[in-house]
PDB file of C-alpha atoms in Angstrom:
ATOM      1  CA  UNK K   1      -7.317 -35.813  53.482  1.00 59.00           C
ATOM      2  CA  UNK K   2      -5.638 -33.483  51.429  1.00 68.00           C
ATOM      3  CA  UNK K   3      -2.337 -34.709  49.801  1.00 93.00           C
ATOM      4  CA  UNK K   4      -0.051 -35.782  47.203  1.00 96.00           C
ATOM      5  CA  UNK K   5       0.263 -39.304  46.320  1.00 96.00           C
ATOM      6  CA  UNK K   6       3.066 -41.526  44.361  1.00 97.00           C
ATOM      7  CA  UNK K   7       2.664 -44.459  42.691  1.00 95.00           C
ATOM      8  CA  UNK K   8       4.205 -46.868  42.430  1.00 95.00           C
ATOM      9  CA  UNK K   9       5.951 -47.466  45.559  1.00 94.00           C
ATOM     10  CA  UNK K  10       9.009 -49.573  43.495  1.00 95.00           C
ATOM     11  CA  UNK K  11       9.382 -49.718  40.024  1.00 94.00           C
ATOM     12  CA  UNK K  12      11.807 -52.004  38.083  1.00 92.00           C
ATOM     13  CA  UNK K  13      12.703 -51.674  34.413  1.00 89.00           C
ATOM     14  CA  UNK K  14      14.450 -53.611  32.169  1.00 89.00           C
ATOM     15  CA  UNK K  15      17.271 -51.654  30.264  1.00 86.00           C
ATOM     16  CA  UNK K  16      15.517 -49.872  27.049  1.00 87.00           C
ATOM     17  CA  UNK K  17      12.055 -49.960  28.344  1.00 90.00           C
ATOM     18  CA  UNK K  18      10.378 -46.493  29.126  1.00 94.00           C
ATOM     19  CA  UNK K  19       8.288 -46.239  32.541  1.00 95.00           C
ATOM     20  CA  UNK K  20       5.860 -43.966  33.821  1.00 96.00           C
ATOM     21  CA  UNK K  21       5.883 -42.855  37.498  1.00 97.00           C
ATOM     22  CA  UNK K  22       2.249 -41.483  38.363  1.00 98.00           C
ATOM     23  CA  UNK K  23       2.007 -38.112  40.634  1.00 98.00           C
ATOM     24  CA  UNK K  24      -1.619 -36.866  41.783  1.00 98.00           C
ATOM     25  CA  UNK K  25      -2.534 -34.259  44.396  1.00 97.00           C
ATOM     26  CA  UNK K  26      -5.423 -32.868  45.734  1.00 96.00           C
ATOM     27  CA  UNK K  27      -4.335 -29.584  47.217  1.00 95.00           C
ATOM     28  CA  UNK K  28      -5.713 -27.455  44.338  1.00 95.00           C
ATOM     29  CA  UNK K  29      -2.000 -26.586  44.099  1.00 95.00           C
ATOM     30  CA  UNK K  30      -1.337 -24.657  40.577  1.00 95.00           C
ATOM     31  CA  UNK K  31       2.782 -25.803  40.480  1.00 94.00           C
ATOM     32  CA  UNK K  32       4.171 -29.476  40.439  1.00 96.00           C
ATOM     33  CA  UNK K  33       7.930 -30.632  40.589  1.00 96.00           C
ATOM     34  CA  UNK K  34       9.851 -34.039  39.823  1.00 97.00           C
ATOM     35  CA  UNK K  35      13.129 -34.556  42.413  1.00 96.00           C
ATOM     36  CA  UNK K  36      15.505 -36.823  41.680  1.00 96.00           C
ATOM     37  CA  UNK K  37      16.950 -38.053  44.645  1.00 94.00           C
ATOM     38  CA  UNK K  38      20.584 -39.858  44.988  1.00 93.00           C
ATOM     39  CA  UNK K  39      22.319 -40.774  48.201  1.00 84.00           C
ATOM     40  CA  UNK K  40      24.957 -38.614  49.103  1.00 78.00           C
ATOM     41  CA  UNK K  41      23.148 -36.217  46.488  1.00 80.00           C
ATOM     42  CA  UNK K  42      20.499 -34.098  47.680  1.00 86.00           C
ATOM     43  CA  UNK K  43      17.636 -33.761  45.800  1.00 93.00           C
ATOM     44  CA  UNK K  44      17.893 -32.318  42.055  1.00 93.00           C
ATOM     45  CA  UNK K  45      14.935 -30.742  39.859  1.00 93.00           C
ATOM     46  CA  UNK K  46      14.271 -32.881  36.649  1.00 96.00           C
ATOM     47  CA  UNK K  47      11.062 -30.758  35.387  1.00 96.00           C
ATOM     48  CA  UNK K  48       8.591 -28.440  36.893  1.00 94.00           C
ATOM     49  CA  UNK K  49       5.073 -27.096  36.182  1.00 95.00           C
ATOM     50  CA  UNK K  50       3.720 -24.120  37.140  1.00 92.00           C
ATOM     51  CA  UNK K  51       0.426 -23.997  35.003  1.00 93.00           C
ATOM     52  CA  UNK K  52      -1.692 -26.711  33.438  1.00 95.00           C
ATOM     53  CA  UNK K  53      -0.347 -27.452  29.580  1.00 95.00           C
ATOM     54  CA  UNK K  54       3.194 -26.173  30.579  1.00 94.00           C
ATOM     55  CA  UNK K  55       6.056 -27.506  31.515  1.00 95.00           C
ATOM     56  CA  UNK K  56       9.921 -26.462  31.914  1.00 94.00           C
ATOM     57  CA  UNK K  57      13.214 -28.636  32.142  1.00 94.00           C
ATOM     58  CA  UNK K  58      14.839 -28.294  35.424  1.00 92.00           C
ATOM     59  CA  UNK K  59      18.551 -29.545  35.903  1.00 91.00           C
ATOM     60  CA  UNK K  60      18.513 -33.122  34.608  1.00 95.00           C
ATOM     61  CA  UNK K  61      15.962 -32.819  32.257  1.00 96.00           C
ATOM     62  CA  UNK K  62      18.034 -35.060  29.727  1.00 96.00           C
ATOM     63  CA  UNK K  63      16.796 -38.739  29.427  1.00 96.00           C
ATOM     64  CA  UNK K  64      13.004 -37.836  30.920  1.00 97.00           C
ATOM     65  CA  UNK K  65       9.596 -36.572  29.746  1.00 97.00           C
ATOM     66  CA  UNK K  66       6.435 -34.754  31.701  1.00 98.00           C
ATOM     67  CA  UNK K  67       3.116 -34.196  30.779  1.00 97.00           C
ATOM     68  CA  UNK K  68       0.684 -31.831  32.721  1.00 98.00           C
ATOM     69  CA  UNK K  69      -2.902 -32.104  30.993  1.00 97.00           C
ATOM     70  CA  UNK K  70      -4.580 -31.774  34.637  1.00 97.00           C
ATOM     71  CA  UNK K  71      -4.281 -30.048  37.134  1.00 97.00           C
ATOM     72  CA  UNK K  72      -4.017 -32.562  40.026  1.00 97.00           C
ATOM     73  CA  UNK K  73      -1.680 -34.988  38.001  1.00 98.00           C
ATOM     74  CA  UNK K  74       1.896 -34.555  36.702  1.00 98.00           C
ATOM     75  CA  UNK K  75       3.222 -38.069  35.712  1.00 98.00           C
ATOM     76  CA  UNK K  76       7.154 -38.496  34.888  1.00 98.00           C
ATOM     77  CA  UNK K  77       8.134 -41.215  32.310  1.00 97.00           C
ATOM     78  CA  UNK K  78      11.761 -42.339  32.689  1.00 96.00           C
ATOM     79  CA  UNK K  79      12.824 -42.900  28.518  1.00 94.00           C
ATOM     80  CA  UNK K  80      15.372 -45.383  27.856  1.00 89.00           C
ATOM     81  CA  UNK K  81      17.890 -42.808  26.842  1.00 88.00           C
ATOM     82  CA  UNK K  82      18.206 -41.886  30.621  1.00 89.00           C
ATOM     83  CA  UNK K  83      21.305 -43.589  31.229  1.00 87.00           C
ATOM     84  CA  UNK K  84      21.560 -43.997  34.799  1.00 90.00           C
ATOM     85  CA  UNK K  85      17.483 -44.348  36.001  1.00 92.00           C
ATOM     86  CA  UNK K  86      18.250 -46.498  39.080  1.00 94.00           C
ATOM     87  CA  UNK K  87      17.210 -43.497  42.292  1.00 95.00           C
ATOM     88  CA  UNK K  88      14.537 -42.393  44.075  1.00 95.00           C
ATOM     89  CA  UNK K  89      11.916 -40.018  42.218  1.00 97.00           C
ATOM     90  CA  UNK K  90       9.956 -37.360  44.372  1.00 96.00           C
ATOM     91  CA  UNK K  91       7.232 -35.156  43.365  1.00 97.00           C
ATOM     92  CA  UNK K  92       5.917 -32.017  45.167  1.00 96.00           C
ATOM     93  CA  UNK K  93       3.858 -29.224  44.696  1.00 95.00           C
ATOM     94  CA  UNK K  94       2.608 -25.630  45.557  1.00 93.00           C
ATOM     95  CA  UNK K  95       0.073 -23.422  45.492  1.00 92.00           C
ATOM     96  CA  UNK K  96       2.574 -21.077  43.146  1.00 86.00           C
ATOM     97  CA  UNK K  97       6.175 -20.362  42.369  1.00 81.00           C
ATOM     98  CA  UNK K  98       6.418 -17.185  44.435  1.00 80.00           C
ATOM     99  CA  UNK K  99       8.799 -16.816  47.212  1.00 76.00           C
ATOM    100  CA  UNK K 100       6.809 -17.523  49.762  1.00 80.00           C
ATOM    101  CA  UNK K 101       4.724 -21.010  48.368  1.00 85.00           C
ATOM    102  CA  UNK K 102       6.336 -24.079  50.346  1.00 88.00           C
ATOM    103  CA  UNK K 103       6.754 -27.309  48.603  1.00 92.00           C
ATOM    104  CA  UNK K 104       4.872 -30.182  49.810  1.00 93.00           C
ATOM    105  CA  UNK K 105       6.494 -33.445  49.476  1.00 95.00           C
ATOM    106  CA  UNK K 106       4.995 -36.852  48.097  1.00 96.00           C
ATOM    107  CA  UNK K 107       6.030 -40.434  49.473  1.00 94.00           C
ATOM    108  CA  UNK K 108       8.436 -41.111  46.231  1.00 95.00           C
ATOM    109  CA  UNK K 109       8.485 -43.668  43.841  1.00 96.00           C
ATOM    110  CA  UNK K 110      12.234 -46.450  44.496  1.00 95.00           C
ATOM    111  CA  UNK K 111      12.908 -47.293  40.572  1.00 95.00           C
ATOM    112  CA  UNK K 112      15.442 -49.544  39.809  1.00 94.00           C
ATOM    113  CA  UNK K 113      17.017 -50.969  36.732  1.00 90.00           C
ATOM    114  CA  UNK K 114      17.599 -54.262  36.275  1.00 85.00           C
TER     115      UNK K 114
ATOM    116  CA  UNK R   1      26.078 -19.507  42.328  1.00 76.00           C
ATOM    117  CA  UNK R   2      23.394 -20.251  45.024  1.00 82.00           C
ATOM    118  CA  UNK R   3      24.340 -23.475  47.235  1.00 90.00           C
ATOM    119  CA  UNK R   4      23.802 -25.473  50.278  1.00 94.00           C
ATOM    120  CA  UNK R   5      26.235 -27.059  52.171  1.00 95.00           C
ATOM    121  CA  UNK R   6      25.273 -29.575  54.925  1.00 96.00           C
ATOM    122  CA  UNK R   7      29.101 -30.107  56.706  1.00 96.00           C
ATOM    123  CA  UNK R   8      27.976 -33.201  58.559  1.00 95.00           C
ATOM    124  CA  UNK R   9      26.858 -36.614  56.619  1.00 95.00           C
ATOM    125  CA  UNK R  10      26.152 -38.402  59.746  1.00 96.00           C
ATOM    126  CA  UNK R  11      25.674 -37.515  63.421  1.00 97.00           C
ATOM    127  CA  UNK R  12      25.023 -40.050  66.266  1.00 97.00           C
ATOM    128  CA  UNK R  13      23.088 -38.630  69.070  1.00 97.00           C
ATOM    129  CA  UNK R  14      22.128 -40.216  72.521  1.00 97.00           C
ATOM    130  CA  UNK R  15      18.740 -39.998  73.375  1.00 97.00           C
ATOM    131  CA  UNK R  16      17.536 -37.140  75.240  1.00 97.00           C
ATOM    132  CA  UNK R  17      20.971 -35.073  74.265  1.00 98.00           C
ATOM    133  CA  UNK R  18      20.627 -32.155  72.670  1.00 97.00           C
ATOM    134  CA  UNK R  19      21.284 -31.699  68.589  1.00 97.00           C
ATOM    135  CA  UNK R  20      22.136 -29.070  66.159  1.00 98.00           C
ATOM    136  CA  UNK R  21      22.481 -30.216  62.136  1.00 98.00           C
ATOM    137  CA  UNK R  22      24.234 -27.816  60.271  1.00 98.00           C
ATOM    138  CA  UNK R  23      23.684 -25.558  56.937  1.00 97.00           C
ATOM    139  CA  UNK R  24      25.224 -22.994  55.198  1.00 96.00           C
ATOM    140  CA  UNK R  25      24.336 -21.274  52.336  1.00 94.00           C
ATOM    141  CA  UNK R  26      25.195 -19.174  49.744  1.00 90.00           C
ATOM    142  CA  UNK R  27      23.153 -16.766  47.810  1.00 84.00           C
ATOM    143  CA  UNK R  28      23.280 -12.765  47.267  1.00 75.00           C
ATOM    144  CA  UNK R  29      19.621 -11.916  48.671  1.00 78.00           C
ATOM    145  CA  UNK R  30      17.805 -12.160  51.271  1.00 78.00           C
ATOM    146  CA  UNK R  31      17.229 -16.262  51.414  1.00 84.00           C
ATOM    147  CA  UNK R  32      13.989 -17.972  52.032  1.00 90.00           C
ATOM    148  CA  UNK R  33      15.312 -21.590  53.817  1.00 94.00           C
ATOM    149  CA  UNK R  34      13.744 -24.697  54.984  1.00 95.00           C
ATOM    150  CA  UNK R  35      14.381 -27.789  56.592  1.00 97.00           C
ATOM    151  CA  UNK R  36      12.697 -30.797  55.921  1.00 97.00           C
ATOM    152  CA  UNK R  37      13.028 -34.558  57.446  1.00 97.00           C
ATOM    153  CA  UNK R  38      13.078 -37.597  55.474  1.00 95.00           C
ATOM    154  CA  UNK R  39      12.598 -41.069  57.127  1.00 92.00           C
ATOM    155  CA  UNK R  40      14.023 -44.134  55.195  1.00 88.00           C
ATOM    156  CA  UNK R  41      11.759 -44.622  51.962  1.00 85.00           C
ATOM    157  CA  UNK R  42       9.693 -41.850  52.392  1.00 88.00           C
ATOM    158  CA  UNK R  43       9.195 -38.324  50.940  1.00 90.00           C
ATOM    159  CA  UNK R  44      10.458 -35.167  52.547  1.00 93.00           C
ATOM    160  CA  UNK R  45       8.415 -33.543  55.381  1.00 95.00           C
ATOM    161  CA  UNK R  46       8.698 -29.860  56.090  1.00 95.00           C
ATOM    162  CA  UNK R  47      10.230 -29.521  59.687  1.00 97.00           C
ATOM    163  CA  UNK R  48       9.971 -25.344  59.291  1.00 96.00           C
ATOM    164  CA  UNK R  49      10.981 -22.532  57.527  1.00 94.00           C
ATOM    165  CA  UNK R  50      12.303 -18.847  57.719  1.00 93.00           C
ATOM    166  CA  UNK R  51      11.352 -16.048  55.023  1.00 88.00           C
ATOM    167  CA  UNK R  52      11.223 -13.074  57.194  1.00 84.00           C
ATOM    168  CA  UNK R  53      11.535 -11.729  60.607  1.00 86.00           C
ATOM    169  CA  UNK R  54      12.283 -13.257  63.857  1.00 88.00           C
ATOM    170  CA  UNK R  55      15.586 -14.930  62.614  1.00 91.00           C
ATOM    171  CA  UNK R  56      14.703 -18.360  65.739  1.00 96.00           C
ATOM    172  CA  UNK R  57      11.985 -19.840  64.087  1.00 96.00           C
ATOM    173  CA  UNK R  58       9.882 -22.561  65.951  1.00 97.00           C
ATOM    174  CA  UNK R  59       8.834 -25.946  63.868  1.00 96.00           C
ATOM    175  CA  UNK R  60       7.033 -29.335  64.166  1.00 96.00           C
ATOM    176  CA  UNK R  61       8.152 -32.141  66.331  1.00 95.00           C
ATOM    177  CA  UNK R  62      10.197 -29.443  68.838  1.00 96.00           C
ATOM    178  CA  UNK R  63      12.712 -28.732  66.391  1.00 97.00           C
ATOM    179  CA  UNK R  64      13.864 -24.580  66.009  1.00 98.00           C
ATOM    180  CA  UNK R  65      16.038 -22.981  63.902  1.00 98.00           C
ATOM    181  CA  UNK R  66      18.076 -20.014  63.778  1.00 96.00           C
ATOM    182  CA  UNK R  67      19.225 -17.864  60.519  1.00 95.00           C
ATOM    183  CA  UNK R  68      22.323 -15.896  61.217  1.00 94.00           C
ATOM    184  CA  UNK R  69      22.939 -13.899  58.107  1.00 92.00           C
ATOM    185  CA  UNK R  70      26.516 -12.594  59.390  1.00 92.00           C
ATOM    186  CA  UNK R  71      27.277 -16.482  59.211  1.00 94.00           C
ATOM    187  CA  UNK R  72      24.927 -17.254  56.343  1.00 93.00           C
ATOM    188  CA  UNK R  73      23.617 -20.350  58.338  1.00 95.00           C
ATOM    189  CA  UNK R  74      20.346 -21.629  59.061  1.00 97.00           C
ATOM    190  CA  UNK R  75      21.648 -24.247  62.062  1.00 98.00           C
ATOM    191  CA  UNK R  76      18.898 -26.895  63.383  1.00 98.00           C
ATOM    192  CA  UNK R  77      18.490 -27.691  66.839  1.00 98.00           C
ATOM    193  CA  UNK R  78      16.087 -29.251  69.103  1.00 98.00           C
ATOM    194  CA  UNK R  79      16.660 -29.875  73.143  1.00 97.00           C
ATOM    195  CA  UNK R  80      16.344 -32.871  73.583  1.00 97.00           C
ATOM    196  CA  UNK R  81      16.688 -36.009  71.039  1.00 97.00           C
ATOM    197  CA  UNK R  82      13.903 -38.914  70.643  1.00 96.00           C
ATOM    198  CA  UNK R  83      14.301 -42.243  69.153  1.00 96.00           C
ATOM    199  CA  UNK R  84      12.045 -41.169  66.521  1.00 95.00           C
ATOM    200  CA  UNK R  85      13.806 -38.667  65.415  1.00 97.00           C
ATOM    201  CA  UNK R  86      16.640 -40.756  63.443  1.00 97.00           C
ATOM    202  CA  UNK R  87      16.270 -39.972  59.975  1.00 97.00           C
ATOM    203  CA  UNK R  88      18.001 -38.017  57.060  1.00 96.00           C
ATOM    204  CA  UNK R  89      17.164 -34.348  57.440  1.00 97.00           C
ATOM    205  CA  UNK R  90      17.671 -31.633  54.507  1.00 97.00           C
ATOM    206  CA  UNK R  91      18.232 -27.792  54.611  1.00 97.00           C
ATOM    207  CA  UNK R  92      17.068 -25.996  51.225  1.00 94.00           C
ATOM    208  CA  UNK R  93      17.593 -22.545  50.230  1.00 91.00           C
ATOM    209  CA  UNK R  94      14.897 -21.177  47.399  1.00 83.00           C
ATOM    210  CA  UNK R  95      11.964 -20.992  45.356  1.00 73.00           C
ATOM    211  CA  UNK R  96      14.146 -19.391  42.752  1.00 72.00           C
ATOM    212  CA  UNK R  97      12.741 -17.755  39.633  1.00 67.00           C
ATOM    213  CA  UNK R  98      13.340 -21.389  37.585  1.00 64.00           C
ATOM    214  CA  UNK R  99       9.570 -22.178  38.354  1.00 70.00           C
ATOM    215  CA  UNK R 100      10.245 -22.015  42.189  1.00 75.00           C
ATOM    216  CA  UNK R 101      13.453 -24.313  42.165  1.00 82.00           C
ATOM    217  CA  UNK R 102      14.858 -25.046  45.560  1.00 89.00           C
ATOM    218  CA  UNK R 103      18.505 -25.715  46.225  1.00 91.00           C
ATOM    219  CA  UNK R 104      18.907 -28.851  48.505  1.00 93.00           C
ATOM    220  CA  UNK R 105      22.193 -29.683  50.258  1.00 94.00           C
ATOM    221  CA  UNK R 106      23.363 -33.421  50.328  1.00 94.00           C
ATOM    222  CA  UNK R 107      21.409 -34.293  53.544  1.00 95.00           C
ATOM    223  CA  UNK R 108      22.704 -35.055  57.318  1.00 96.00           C
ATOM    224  CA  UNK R 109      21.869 -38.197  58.395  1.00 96.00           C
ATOM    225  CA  UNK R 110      21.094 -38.754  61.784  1.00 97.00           C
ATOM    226  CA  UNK R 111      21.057 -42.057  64.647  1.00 97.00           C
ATOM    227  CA  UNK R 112      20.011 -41.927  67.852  1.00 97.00           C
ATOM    228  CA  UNK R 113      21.765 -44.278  70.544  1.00 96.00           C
ATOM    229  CA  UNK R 114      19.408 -45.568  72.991  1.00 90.00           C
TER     230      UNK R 114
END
């Protein structure tokens, strides 16, 4: 089955560690997103990828880092200057960026600070 | 600026009533909108979405929608409510030229009495 997976499902981290929050999806989709999600909140872009090897801030780029050396996989580490980590992280993709290329949700990844 | 506004936090529906989740928008073109569901700890699922043409769009699970631009809304309904259907549902306006961003309002969350 085609998809995009998360993982892990909850992630705790002590305060000044750095985590990594894995994203892989096998929908042969070119673009990539990280959401942050906060209640009350909505969901808010952190970074995007629309190509292999490239990578753009979104909103809250501040306090987070991306790489995107494959295709299928777009992992998210969480640096210890990101002062308030503690939220829900959601990836998606699509096939492109154009108007008309819907976002496909993964499950999410619960971190929380401890 | 380009927003969404979801007026209604929470709704409590009986089952079997009827429902309608609001969303309004704001942006100066044409909008491309969605609505996706999100049950609790999981990742967003697209319900449906509207990009041109027949302004009632039909989606998953029985749900419809309607875009009125005279009213820039993009209301949800669906007939008849299930049990299954309480969750936290999100209307998004987008992919915008930042890499395909989409604009997310803060999410109606929604109970079904039994």
């Amino acid at each position: 089955d085609g998809g995009i997976t998360q993982s892990p499902k909850y992630l705790f981290r002590k305060e000044g560690q750095n985590v990594t929050l894995s994203c892989e999806q096998n929908l042969n989709h070119d673009a990539m997103y990280w959401y942050r999600q906060d209640p009350g909140q909505g969901l808010r872009l952190i970074y995007y990828s629309q190509i292999v090897n490239d990578f753009q801030k979104g909103d809250i780029a501040e306090g987070y880092s991306v790489s995107r050396e494959k295709k299928e996989s777009f992992p998210l580490t969480v640096t210890s200057a990101q002062k308030n980590p503690t939220a829900f992280y959601l990836c998606a993709s699509s096939k492109g960026t154009g108007r008309t290329d819907t976002q496909y949700f993964g499950p999410g990844t619960r971190l929380t600070v401890l | 600026a380009q927003s969404v506004t979801q007026p209604d936090i929470h709704i409590t529906v009986s089952e079997g009533a009827s429902l309608e989740l609001r969303c309004n928008y704001s942006y100066g073109a044409t909008p491309y909108l969605f609505w996706y569901v999100q049950s609790p700890g999981q990742g967003l699922q697209l319900l449906l979405k509207y990009f041109s043409g027949d302004t009632l769009v039909q989606g998953i699970k029985g749900f419809e929608a309607e875009f009125k631009r005279s009213q820039s809304s993009f209301n949800l309904r669906k007939p008849s409510v299930h049990w299954s259907d309480a969750a936290e549902y999100f209307c998004a306006v987008g992919p915008f030229n930042q890499g395909g961003k989409l604009i997310f309002g803060q999410g109606t969350e929604l109970s079904v009495k039994p």
